[in-house]
C-alpha positions as a LaTeX table, in Angstrom:
\begin{tabular}{lrrr}
\hline
Residue & $x$ (\AA) & $y$ (\AA) & $z$ (\AA) \\
\hline
Met1 & 102.68 & 109.64 & 100.89 \\
Lys2 & 103.29 & 113.36 & 100.79 \\
Glu3 & 105.30 & 114.99 & 103.52 \\
Asn4 & 103.14 & 116.42 & 106.24 \\
Gly5 & 102.83 & 120.16 & 106.19 \\
Asn6 & 101.16 & 122.78 & 108.32 \\
Gly7 & 97.70 & 123.91 & 107.29 \\
Asn8 & 96.29 & 127.40 & 107.50 \\
Asn9 & 95.30 & 126.80 & 111.12 \\
Ala10 & 98.41 & 125.00 & 112.30 \\
Gly11 & 98.36 & 126.87 & 115.59 \\
Lys12 & 95.06 & 125.34 & 116.69 \\
Gly13 & 95.48 & 122.91 & 119.58 \\
Arg14 & 99.17 & 123.73 & 119.93 \\
Ala15 & 101.25 & 120.66 & 120.80 \\
Asn16 & 103.14 & 120.14 & 123.99 \\
Ser17 & 106.56 & 121.12 & 122.65 \\
Gly18 & 108.37 & 118.80 & 125.05 \\
Ala19 & 106.49 & 115.68 & 123.92 \\
Leu20 & 106.82 & 116.59 & 120.27 \\
Ala21 & 110.53 & 117.33 & 120.63 \\
Arg22 & 111.16 & 114.00 & 122.42 \\
Ser23 & 109.24 & 112.18 & 119.71 \\
Val24 & 111.20 & 113.85 & 116.92 \\
Ser25 & 114.48 & 113.01 & 118.65 \\
Leu26 & 113.52 & 109.34 & 119.07 \\
His27 & 112.33 & 109.16 & 115.48 \\
Leu28 & 115.62 & 110.52 & 114.21 \\
Glu29 & 117.40 & 107.80 & 116.22 \\
Gly30 & 115.27 & 105.16 & 114.49 \\
Arg31 & 113.29 & 104.41 & 117.64 \\
Arg32 & 109.93 & 104.83 & 115.95 \\
Lys33 & 107.82 & 102.74 & 118.32 \\
Glu34 & 109.09 & 104.71 & 121.31 \\
Ala35 & 108.50 & 107.97 & 119.44 \\
Leu36 & 104.93 & 106.90 & 118.76 \\
Asp37 & 104.40 & 105.99 & 122.42 \\
Val38 & 105.43 & 109.51 & 123.43 \\
Leu39 & 102.90 & 111.00 & 121.02 \\
Ala40 & 100.18 & 108.59 & 122.19 \\
Glu41 & 100.74 & 109.72 & 125.77 \\
Ala42 & 100.41 & 113.34 & 124.69 \\
Ile43 & 97.17 & 112.60 & 122.82 \\
Asn44 & 95.75 & 110.65 & 125.77 \\
Ala45 & 96.59 & 113.61 & 128.00 \\
Gly46 & 94.45 & 115.84 & 125.80 \\
Glu47 & 97.35 & 117.50 & 124.02 \\
Ser48 & 96.16 & 116.76 & 120.49 \\
Ser49 & 97.28 & 119.24 & 117.85 \\
Thr50 & 97.87 & 119.27 & 114.14 \\
Glu51 & 101.57 & 118.73 & 114.76 \\
Val52 & 101.06 & 115.75 & 117.11 \\
Cys53 & 98.46 & 114.08 & 114.86 \\
Ser54 & 100.62 & 114.64 & 111.79 \\
Ala55 & 103.72 & 113.22 & 113.47 \\
Ala56 & 101.81 & 110.22 & 114.83 \\
Ala57 & 100.28 & 109.48 & 111.44 \\
Leu58 & 103.67 & 109.57 & 109.73 \\
Ile59 & 105.22 & 107.12 & 112.20 \\
Gln60 & 102.18 & 104.83 & 112.09 \\
Tyr61 & 102.46 & 104.74 & 108.32 \\
Glu62 & 106.16 & 103.91 & 108.51 \\
Leu63 & 105.35 & 101.07 & 110.93 \\
Gly64 & 102.73 & 99.69 & 108.57 \\
Leu65 & 99.87 & 100.65 & 110.92 \\
Phe66 & 97.76 & 101.97 & 108.06 \\
Asp67 & 94.35 & 101.92 & 109.79 \\
Glu68 & 95.79 & 103.82 & 112.74 \\
Ala69 & 97.54 & 106.28 & 110.41 \\
Ala70 & 94.28 & 106.93 & 108.56 \\
Ala71 & 92.54 & 107.60 & 111.88 \\
Ser72 & 95.28 & 110.06 & 112.86 \\
Tyr73 & 94.95 & 111.94 & 109.57 \\
Glu74 & 91.17 & 112.04 & 110.02 \\
Lys75 & 91.65 & 113.46 & 113.53 \\
Leu76 & 94.06 & 116.00 & 112.08 \\
Leu77 & 91.36 & 117.07 & 109.61 \\
Thr78 & 88.91 & 117.73 & 112.44 \\
Leu79 & 91.48 & 120.20 & 113.78 \\
Asp80 & 92.46 & 121.65 & 110.40 \\
Pro81 & 90.04 & 120.93 & 107.52 \\
Gly82 & 92.28 & 122.90 & 105.17 \\
His83 & 95.43 & 120.88 & 105.78 \\
Pro84 & 97.26 & 120.61 & 102.43 \\
Asn85 & 98.27 & 116.93 & 102.59 \\
Ala86 & 96.03 & 115.20 & 105.10 \\
Tyr87 & 93.28 & 114.25 & 102.64 \\
Phe88 & 95.76 & 112.74 & 100.22 \\
Asn89 & 97.68 & 110.92 & 102.94 \\
Ala90 & 94.47 & 109.55 & 104.48 \\
Ala91 & 93.56 & 108.24 & 101.02 \\
Ile92 & 96.94 & 106.50 & 100.69 \\
Cys93 & 96.46 & 104.81 & 104.06 \\
His94 & 92.99 & 103.55 & 103.15 \\
Glu95 & 94.32 & 102.42 & 99.77 \\
Arg96 & 97.00 & 100.33 & 101.46 \\
Thr97 & 94.35 & 98.42 & 103.42 \\
Gly98 & 92.01 & 97.96 & 100.46 \\
His99 & 89.37 & 100.38 & 101.73 \\
Trp100 & 88.74 & 101.62 & 98.22 \\
Arg101 & 85.54 & 103.57 & 98.86 \\
Glu102 & 87.06 & 105.55 & 101.72 \\
Ala103 & 90.26 & 106.10 & 99.75 \\
Ser104 & 88.38 & 107.36 & 96.70 \\
Gly105 & 86.52 & 109.91 & 98.84 \\
Tyr106 & 89.72 & 111.33 & 100.26 \\
Phe107 & 91.47 & 111.34 & 96.88 \\
Arg108 & 88.51 & 113.28 & 95.44 \\
Lys109 & 88.67 & 115.79 & 98.27 \\
Ala110 & 92.42 & 116.23 & 97.76 \\
Gly111 & 91.79 & 116.87 & 94.08 \\
Glu112 & 89.04 & 119.37 & 94.84 \\
Met113 & 91.38 & 121.29 & 97.14 \\
Asp114 & 94.07 & 121.36 & 94.45 \\
Pro115 & 92.74 & 120.69 & 90.91 \\
Ala116 & 96.31 & 120.60 & 89.57 \\
Arg117 & 97.12 & 117.62 & 91.79 \\
Leu118 & 97.15 & 114.87 & 89.18 \\
Asp119 & 98.20 & 112.14 & 91.61 \\
Ala120 & 94.88 & 112.61 & 93.42 \\
Arg121 & 92.95 & 112.05 & 90.18 \\
Val122 & 95.05 & 109.00 & 89.39 \\
Gly123 & 94.39 & 107.67 & 92.89 \\
Thr124 & 90.68 & 108.20 & 92.39 \\
Gly125 & 90.82 & 106.27 & 89.13 \\
Ile126 & 92.64 & 103.34 & 90.72 \\
Cys127 & 90.06 & 103.14 & 93.50 \\
Leu128 & 87.22 & 103.24 & 90.99 \\
Leu129 & 88.78 & 100.33 & 89.12 \\
His130 & 88.73 & 98.29 & 92.31 \\
Leu131 & 85.14 & 99.34 & 92.93 \\
Glu132 & 84.22 & 98.05 & 89.44 \\
Gln133 & 83.26 & 101.56 & 88.33 \\
Thr134 & 85.34 & 101.16 & 85.20 \\
Asp135 & 83.79 & 103.88 & 83.02 \\
Ala136 & 84.26 & 106.45 & 85.79 \\
Ala137 & 87.85 & 105.27 & 86.31 \\
Leu138 & 88.57 & 105.64 & 82.59 \\
Ala139 & 87.24 & 109.21 & 82.70 \\
Glu140 & 89.67 & 110.04 & 85.52 \\
Phe141 & 92.64 & 108.59 & 83.63 \\
Asp142 & 91.63 & 110.34 & 80.40 \\
Gly143 & 91.38 & 113.60 & 82.32 \\
Val144 & 94.93 & 113.21 & 83.61 \\
Leu145 & 96.26 & 112.21 & 80.19 \\
Ala146 & 94.66 & 115.27 & 78.61 \\
Ile147 & 96.93 & 117.35 & 80.85 \\
Glu148 & 99.99 & 115.08 & 80.89 \\
Pro149 & 99.84 & 112.64 & 77.94 \\
Gly150 & 102.76 & 110.54 & 79.10 \\
His151 & 101.71 & 110.08 & 82.73 \\
Pro152 & 102.78 & 106.43 & 83.26 \\
Thr153 & 100.31 & 105.43 & 85.97 \\
Ala154 & 97.35 & 107.07 & 84.25 \\
Leu155 & 98.35 & 105.44 & 80.98 \\
Phe156 & 98.56 & 102.00 & 82.60 \\
Gly157 & 95.25 & 102.61 & 84.35 \\
Lys158 & 93.65 & 103.49 & 81.03 \\
Gly159 & 94.92 & 100.18 & 79.65 \\
Val160 & 93.45 & 98.24 & 82.56 \\
Ala161 & 90.12 & 100.04 & 82.19 \\
Ala162 & 90.02 & 99.33 & 78.44 \\
Gln163 & 90.87 & 95.68 & 79.11 \\
Lys164 & 88.11 & 95.35 & 81.73 \\
Leu165 & 85.64 & 96.93 & 79.30 \\
Gly166 & 86.57 & 94.36 & 76.63 \\
His167 & 88.29 & 96.88 & 74.36 \\
Gln168 & 91.17 & 94.53 & 73.62 \\
Asp169 & 92.85 & 96.35 & 70.74 \\
Glu170 & 92.75 & 99.66 & 72.60 \\
Ala171 & 94.19 & 98.04 & 75.73 \\
Ile172 & 97.00 & 96.45 & 73.72 \\
Ala173 & 97.86 & 99.78 & 72.12 \\
Val174 & 97.93 & 101.53 & 75.50 \\
Tyr175 & 100.11 & 98.84 & 77.09 \\
Gln176 & 102.50 & 99.03 & 74.16 \\
Ala177 & 102.74 & 102.78 & 74.71 \\
Val178 & 103.60 & 102.15 & 78.35 \\
Leu179 & 106.30 & 99.67 & 77.31 \\
Glu180 & 107.90 & 102.33 & 75.12 \\
Arg181 & 108.52 & 104.28 & 78.33 \\
Lys182 & 109.03 & 101.31 & 80.67 \\
Pro183 & 110.27 & 98.34 & 78.59 \\
Gly184 & 110.47 & 96.07 & 81.61 \\
Ser185 & 107.02 & 96.73 & 83.07 \\
Glu186 & 105.97 & 93.34 & 84.42 \\
Glu187 & 102.34 & 94.42 & 84.82 \\
Cys188 & 102.09 & 95.50 & 81.19 \\
Leu189 & 103.81 & 92.41 & 79.86 \\
Gly190 & 101.62 & 90.13 & 81.97 \\
Asn191 & 98.46 & 91.84 & 80.74 \\
Leu192 & 99.67 & 91.71 & 77.14 \\
Ile193 & 100.25 & 87.96 & 77.50 \\
Ala194 & 96.68 & 87.52 & 78.74 \\
Leu195 & 95.23 & 89.67 & 75.96 \\
Ser196 & 97.28 & 87.91 & 73.28 \\
Leu197 & 96.16 & 84.52 & 74.59 \\
Ser198 & 92.53 & 85.61 & 74.35 \\
Lys199 & 93.15 & 86.48 & 70.69 \\
Asn200 & 95.09 & 83.23 & 70.04 \\
Asp201 & 98.02 & 85.36 & 68.91 \\
Tyr202 & 100.79 & 82.98 & 69.96 \\
Thr203 & 103.48 & 84.95 & 68.18 \\
Ala204 & 102.75 & 87.88 & 70.47 \\
Val205 & 102.41 & 85.56 & 73.48 \\
Gln206 & 105.88 & 84.17 & 72.78 \\
Glu207 & 107.39 & 87.64 & 72.42 \\
Tyr208 & 105.84 & 89.09 & 75.57 \\
Ser209 & 106.54 & 85.95 & 77.60 \\
Glu210 & 110.21 & 86.02 & 76.66 \\
Arg211 & 110.44 & 89.71 & 77.50 \\
Leu212 & 108.73 & 89.13 & 80.86 \\
Leu213 & 111.03 & 86.21 & 81.64 \\
Thr214 & 114.01 & 88.48 & 80.96 \\
Ala215 & 112.58 & 91.11 & 83.31 \\
Asn216 & 111.69 & 88.51 & 85.96 \\
Pro217 & 113.13 & 84.99 & 85.60 \\
Leu218 & 110.69 & 83.77 & 88.29 \\
Ser219 & 107.56 & 85.04 & 86.57 \\
Ala220 & 104.87 & 82.35 & 86.50 \\
Ala221 & 102.88 & 84.38 & 83.94 \\
Ala222 & 105.83 & 84.22 & 81.54 \\
Val223 & 106.21 & 80.46 & 81.96 \\
Glu224 & 102.46 & 79.97 & 81.52 \\
Gly225 & 102.62 & 81.96 & 78.28 \\
Leu226 & 105.52 & 79.87 & 76.97 \\
Ala227 & 103.71 & 76.67 & 77.95 \\
Ala228 & 100.61 & 77.80 & 76.04 \\
Cys229 & 102.78 & 78.45 & 72.99 \\
Ala230 & 104.33 & 74.99 & 73.30 \\
Phe231 & 100.88 & 73.38 & 73.43 \\
Ala232 & 99.76 & 75.44 & 70.42 \\
Arg233 & 102.64 & 74.19 & 68.28 \\
Glu234 & 102.21 & 70.67 & 69.72 \\
Asp235 & 105.66 & 70.63 & 71.26 \\
Phe236 & 104.56 & 68.46 & 74.15 \\
Glu237 & 108.08 & 67.86 & 75.44 \\
Ala238 & 108.52 & 71.60 & 75.99 \\
Ala239 & 104.96 & 71.85 & 77.34 \\
Ala240 & 105.66 & 69.09 & 79.86 \\
Thr241 & 108.91 & 70.71 & 80.98 \\
Leu242 & 107.29 & 74.12 & 81.40 \\
Ser243 & 104.20 & 72.72 & 83.13 \\
Ala244 & 106.42 & 70.76 & 85.53 \\
Lys245 & 108.24 & 73.99 & 86.33 \\
Leu246 & 104.91 & 75.62 & 87.13 \\
Thr247 & 103.91 & 72.79 & 89.48 \\
Glu248 & 107.12 & 73.44 & 91.39 \\
Ser249 & 106.51 & 77.18 & 91.76 \\
Gln250 & 102.73 & 76.93 & 92.16 \\
Pro251 & 102.03 & 73.45 & 93.58 \\
Asp252 & 98.48 & 74.34 & 94.67 \\
Lys253 & 97.24 & 75.43 & 91.25 \\
Phe254 & 94.96 & 72.87 & 89.59 \\
Glu255 & 95.64 & 74.04 & 86.02 \\
Asn256 & 99.37 & 73.39 & 86.31 \\
Trp257 & 98.90 & 69.73 & 87.24 \\
Phe258 & 96.15 & 69.20 & 84.68 \\
Asn259 & 98.27 & 70.67 & 81.88 \\
Leu260 & 101.22 & 68.57 & 82.99 \\
Gly261 & 98.98 & 65.50 & 82.77 \\
Val262 & 97.86 & 66.43 & 79.26 \\
Ala263 & 101.42 & 66.99 & 78.05 \\
Arg264 & 102.64 & 63.70 & 79.52 \\
Gln265 & 99.65 & 61.86 & 78.12 \\
Arg266 & 100.38 & 63.17 & 74.63 \\
Leu267 & 103.96 & 61.95 & 75.09 \\
Glu268 & 102.53 & 58.53 & 76.07 \\
Arg269 & 104.15 & 58.74 & 79.49 \\
Val270 & 101.05 & 57.20 & 80.99 \\
Ala271 & 102.18 & 56.55 & 84.57 \\
Glu272 & 103.52 & 60.11 & 84.91 \\
Ala273 & 100.34 & 61.50 & 83.37 \\
Val274 & 98.22 & 59.56 & 85.85 \\
Ala275 & 100.28 & 60.93 & 88.74 \\
Ala276 & 99.73 & 64.50 & 87.52 \\
Tyr277 & 95.99 & 63.94 & 87.02 \\
Lys278 & 95.71 & 62.46 & 90.52 \\
Glu279 & 97.26 & 65.59 & 92.00 \\
Ala280 & 94.90 & 67.76 & 89.91 \\
Thr281 & 91.96 & 65.69 & 91.18 \\
Arg282 & 93.13 & 66.07 & 94.77 \\
Leu283 & 93.16 & 69.84 & 94.36 \\
Arg284 & 89.78 & 69.94 & 92.64 \\
Pro285 & 87.78 & 66.76 & 93.40 \\
Glu286 & 84.78 & 67.88 & 91.39 \\
\hline
\end{tabular}
């Protein structure tokens, strides 16, 4: 979210200064719900203005009322179509609720108003990824990286786009570049584990899983990677231990119980294997 600012027509629909002042005072005291109620009363009384809509949207966002905040920014734009931050902030609100098409439209408009605003282009790219418009998303990220080669979010987005397009080696190279800047990036490490597994590169899986486990000792993706490595080297004792750990953290995941059953079966712990398979069958009867 960018701070709200006055547009070129900030004087249109001038706010009731008393209501706005009371709201600001309550907000500064941490009484955000009461501050919002004051603004709502002003709006219901027909006292809408850029200042009131902007203040209401900010508080709604802080309260996690993202749909309401988006509506307030959209109302603000009817009063001041040239507002410098309202398009971007409306996009952020829609993004938070998974309304990717609406968010992408507002991000595009924010970028059109200010072509140097790279965060708007990155936002557009992220929305396009969610809309399965991967080629278009990649073009947005490449456009940002042409201006700022080290932009971390655009670089990660490029990696995700390459991965979705099946360009595995390119995706790996991009994620590795991100890790040079952010060595503990859990998203990158998790994606590198998945890519390395698809290539049966268990040396890489082991490395990235260990690094992810260091960054996040509770990471299921890291434990899954280590379990896959244990199966690959036929270390079924380690595979059983790691699979059991996964059933504790993710008890509703079929694969964890099935893998635990396989590991125990290979260790000839038949009764324990049967128990694991029964739980797997309960989760997925077919």
